[in-house]
Coordinates of C-alpha atoms in Angstrom, one line a residue:
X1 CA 89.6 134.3 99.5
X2 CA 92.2 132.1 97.1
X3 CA 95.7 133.3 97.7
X4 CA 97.2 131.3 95.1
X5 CA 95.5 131.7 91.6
X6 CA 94.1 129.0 89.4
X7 CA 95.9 128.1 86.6
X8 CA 92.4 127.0 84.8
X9 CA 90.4 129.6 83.1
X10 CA 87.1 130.1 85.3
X11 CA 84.8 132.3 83.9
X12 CA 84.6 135.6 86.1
X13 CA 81.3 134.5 87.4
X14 CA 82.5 131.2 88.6
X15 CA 85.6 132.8 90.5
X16 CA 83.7 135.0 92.3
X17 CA 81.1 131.8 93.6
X18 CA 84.1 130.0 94.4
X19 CA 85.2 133.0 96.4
X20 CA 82.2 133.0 98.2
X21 CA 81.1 129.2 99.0
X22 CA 84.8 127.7 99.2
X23 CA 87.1 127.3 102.0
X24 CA 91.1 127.3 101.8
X25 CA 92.2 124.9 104.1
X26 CA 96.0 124.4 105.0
X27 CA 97.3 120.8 105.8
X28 CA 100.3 119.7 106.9
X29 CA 102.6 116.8 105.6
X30 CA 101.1 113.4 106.9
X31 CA 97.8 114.2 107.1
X32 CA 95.3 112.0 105.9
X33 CA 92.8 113.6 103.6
X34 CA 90.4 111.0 102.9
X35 CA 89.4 107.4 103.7
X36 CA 88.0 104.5 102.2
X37 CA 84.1 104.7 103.0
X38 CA 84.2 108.1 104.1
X39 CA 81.3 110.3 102.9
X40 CA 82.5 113.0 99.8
X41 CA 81.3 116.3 101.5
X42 CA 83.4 118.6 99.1
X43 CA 85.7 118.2 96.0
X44 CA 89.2 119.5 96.4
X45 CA 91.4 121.6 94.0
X46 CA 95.1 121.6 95.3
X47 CA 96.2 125.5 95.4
X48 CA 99.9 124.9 96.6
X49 CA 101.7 121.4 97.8
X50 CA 101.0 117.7 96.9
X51 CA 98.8 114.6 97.7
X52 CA 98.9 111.6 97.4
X53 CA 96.4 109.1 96.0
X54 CA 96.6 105.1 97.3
X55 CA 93.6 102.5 97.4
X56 CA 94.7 100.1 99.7
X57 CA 94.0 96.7 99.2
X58 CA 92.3 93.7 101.4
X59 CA 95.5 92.6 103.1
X60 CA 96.2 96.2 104.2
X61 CA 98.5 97.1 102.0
X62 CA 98.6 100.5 99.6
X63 CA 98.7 101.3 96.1
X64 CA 100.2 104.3 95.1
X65 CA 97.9 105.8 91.9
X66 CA 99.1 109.1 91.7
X67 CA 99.8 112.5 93.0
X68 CA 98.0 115.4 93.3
X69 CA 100.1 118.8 92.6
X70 CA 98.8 122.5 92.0
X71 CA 95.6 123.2 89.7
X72 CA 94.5 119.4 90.3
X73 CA 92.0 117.5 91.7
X74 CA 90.9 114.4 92.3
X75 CA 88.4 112.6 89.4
X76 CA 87.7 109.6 91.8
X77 CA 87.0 112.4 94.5
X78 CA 85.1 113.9 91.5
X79 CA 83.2 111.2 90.3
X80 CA 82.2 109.6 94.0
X81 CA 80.6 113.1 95.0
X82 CA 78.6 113.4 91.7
X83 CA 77.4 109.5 92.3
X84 CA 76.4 109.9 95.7
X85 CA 79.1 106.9 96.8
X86 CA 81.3 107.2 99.3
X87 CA 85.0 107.6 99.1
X88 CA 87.0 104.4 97.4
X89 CA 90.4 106.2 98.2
X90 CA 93.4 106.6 100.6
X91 CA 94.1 110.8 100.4
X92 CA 97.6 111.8 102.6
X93 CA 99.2 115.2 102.3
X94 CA 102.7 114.6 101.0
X95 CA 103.6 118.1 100.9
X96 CA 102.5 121.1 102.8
X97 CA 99.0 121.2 101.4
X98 CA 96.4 125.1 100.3
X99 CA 93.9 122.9 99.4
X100 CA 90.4 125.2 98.3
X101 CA 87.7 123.1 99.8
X102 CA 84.1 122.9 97.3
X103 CA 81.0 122.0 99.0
X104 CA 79.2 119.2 96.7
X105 CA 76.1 120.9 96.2
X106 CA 77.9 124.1 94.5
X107 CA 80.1 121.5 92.8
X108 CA 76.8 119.2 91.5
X109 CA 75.5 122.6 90.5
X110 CA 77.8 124.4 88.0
X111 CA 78.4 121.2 86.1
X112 CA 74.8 123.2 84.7
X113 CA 75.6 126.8 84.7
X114 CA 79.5 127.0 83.8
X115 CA 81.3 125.6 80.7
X116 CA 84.5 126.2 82.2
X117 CA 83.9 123.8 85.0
X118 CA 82.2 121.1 83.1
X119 CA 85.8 121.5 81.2
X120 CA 87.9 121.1 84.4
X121 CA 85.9 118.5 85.2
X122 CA 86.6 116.6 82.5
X123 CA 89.8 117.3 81.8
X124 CA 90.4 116.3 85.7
X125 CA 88.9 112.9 84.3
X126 CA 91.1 112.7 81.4
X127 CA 94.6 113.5 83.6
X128 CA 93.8 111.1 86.3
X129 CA 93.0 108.6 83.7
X130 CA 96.1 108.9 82.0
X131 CA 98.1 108.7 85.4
X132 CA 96.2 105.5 86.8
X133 CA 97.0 104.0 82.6
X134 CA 100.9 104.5 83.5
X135 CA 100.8 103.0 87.2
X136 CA 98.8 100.2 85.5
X137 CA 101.8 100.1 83.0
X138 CA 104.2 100.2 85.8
X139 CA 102.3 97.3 87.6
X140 CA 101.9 95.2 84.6
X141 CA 105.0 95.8 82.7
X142 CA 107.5 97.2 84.6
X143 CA 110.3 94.9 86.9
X144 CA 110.1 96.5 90.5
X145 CA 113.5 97.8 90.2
X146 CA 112.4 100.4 87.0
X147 CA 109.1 101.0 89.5
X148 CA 111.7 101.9 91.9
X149 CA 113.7 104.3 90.1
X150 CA 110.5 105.9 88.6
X151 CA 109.0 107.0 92.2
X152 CA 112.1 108.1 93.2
X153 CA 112.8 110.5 89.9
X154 CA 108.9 111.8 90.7
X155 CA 109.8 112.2 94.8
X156 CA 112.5 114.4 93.4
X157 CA 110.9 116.0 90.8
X158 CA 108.0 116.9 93.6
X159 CA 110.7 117.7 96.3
X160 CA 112.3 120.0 93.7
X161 CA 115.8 118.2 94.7
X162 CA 118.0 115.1 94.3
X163 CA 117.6 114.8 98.1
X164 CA 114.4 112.4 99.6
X165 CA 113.8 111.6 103.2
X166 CA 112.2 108.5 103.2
X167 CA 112.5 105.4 105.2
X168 CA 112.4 102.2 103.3
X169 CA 109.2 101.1 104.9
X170 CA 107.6 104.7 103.3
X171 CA 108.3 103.0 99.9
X172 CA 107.6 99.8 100.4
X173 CA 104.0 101.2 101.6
X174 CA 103.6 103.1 97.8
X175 CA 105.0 100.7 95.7
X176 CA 103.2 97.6 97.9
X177 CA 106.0 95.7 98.4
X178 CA 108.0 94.5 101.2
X179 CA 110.5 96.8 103.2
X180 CA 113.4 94.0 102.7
X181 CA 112.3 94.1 99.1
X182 CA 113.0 97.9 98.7
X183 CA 116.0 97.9 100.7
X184 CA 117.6 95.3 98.6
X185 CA 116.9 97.1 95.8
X186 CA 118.6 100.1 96.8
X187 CA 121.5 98.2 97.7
X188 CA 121.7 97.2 94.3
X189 CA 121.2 100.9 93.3
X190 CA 123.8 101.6 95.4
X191 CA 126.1 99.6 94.1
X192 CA 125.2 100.6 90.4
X193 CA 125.8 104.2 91.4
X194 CA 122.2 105.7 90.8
X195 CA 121.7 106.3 94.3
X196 CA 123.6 107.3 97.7
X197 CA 122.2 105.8 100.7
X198 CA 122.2 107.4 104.1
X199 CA 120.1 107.2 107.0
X200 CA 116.5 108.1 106.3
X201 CA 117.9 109.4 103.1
X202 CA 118.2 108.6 99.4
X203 CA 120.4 110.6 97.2
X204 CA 119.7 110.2 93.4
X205 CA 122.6 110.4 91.6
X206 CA 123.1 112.7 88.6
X207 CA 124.3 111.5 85.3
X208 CA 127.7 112.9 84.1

């Protein structure tokens, strides 16, 4: 049974299949999710928490593409189960994860017999499209310092605080850069008086 509600409108019938072929799983922080050419056995809808979404890249680096909060799920999880390929993605549990677990074949199936999931489905398309458009904006357009400041305003917004714990080597890894790179750049942060640096933690600092 679903503890936490979903915030998209299922039609009765649907909620009562998820109840029955779905699993709640918990996660905790730091657990990976998924892999790169690991087979899709379900589709995941968050239910409480966040994840985060990375491809890496041939030199083992990682690219941070978005995150996945409550109500959401993944459209390249989405699209890779309804393709029959296996998984092109990096999946890590940022926070504390209720993720509600649906086996592919129920998945495959209602696309046919419920309008209300063919809607999340494609609506789960459109978001994640829109998210991977503004890291490609980021990437393209963006210096690395503005990248910078952006992932930290969305840690905080996530964390629900002006507080992150995060080593420098952490960011480096989502914003596939170099650790001396970020810490540089906090430095100059720092020094600019947007952020207070301690150890293992990065203090955004409010606006008067």
């Amino acid at each position: 049974m679903m503890n936490t509600p979903l915030l998209f409108p299922f039609e009765p019938e649907l909620l009562a299949e998820l109840d029955a072929v779905a699993q709640v799983r918990q996660f905790d922080a730091g657990t990976v999710l998924m892999e790169p050419g690991q087979p899709m056995l379900y589709i995941p809808i968050v239910l409480s928490g966040s994840i985060k979404i990375m491809r890496p890249d041939d030199d083992a680096g990682e690219l941070l593409l978005y995150y996945l909060n409550p109500s959401d799920s993944c459209a390249l999880s989405i699209s890779s189960v309804l393709s029959g390929d296996t998984s092109p993605i990096l999946a890590v549990v940022e926070e504390r994860a209720d993720v509600l677990m649906i086996p592919i074949k129920s998945a495959e199936d209602w696309m046919g017999r419920y309008d209300s999931w063919r809607q999340f489905v494609f609506q789960t398309y459109q978001k994640r499209f829109d998210d991977l458009l503004q890291t490609l904006d980021s990437v393209a357009f963006r210096q690395l310092d503005e990248r910078l400041l952006a992932y930290l305003d969305q840690k905080a917004q996530l964390a629900g605080g002006r507080h992150l714990y995060l080593t420098h080597e952490d960011i480096a890894r989502d914003l596939n850069t170099s650790r001396e790179v970020i810490s540089r750049l906090l430095k100059q942060l720092e020094r600019l008086g947007r952020v207070s640096l301690s150890r293992n933690k990065i203090s955004l600092v409010l606006a008067e």
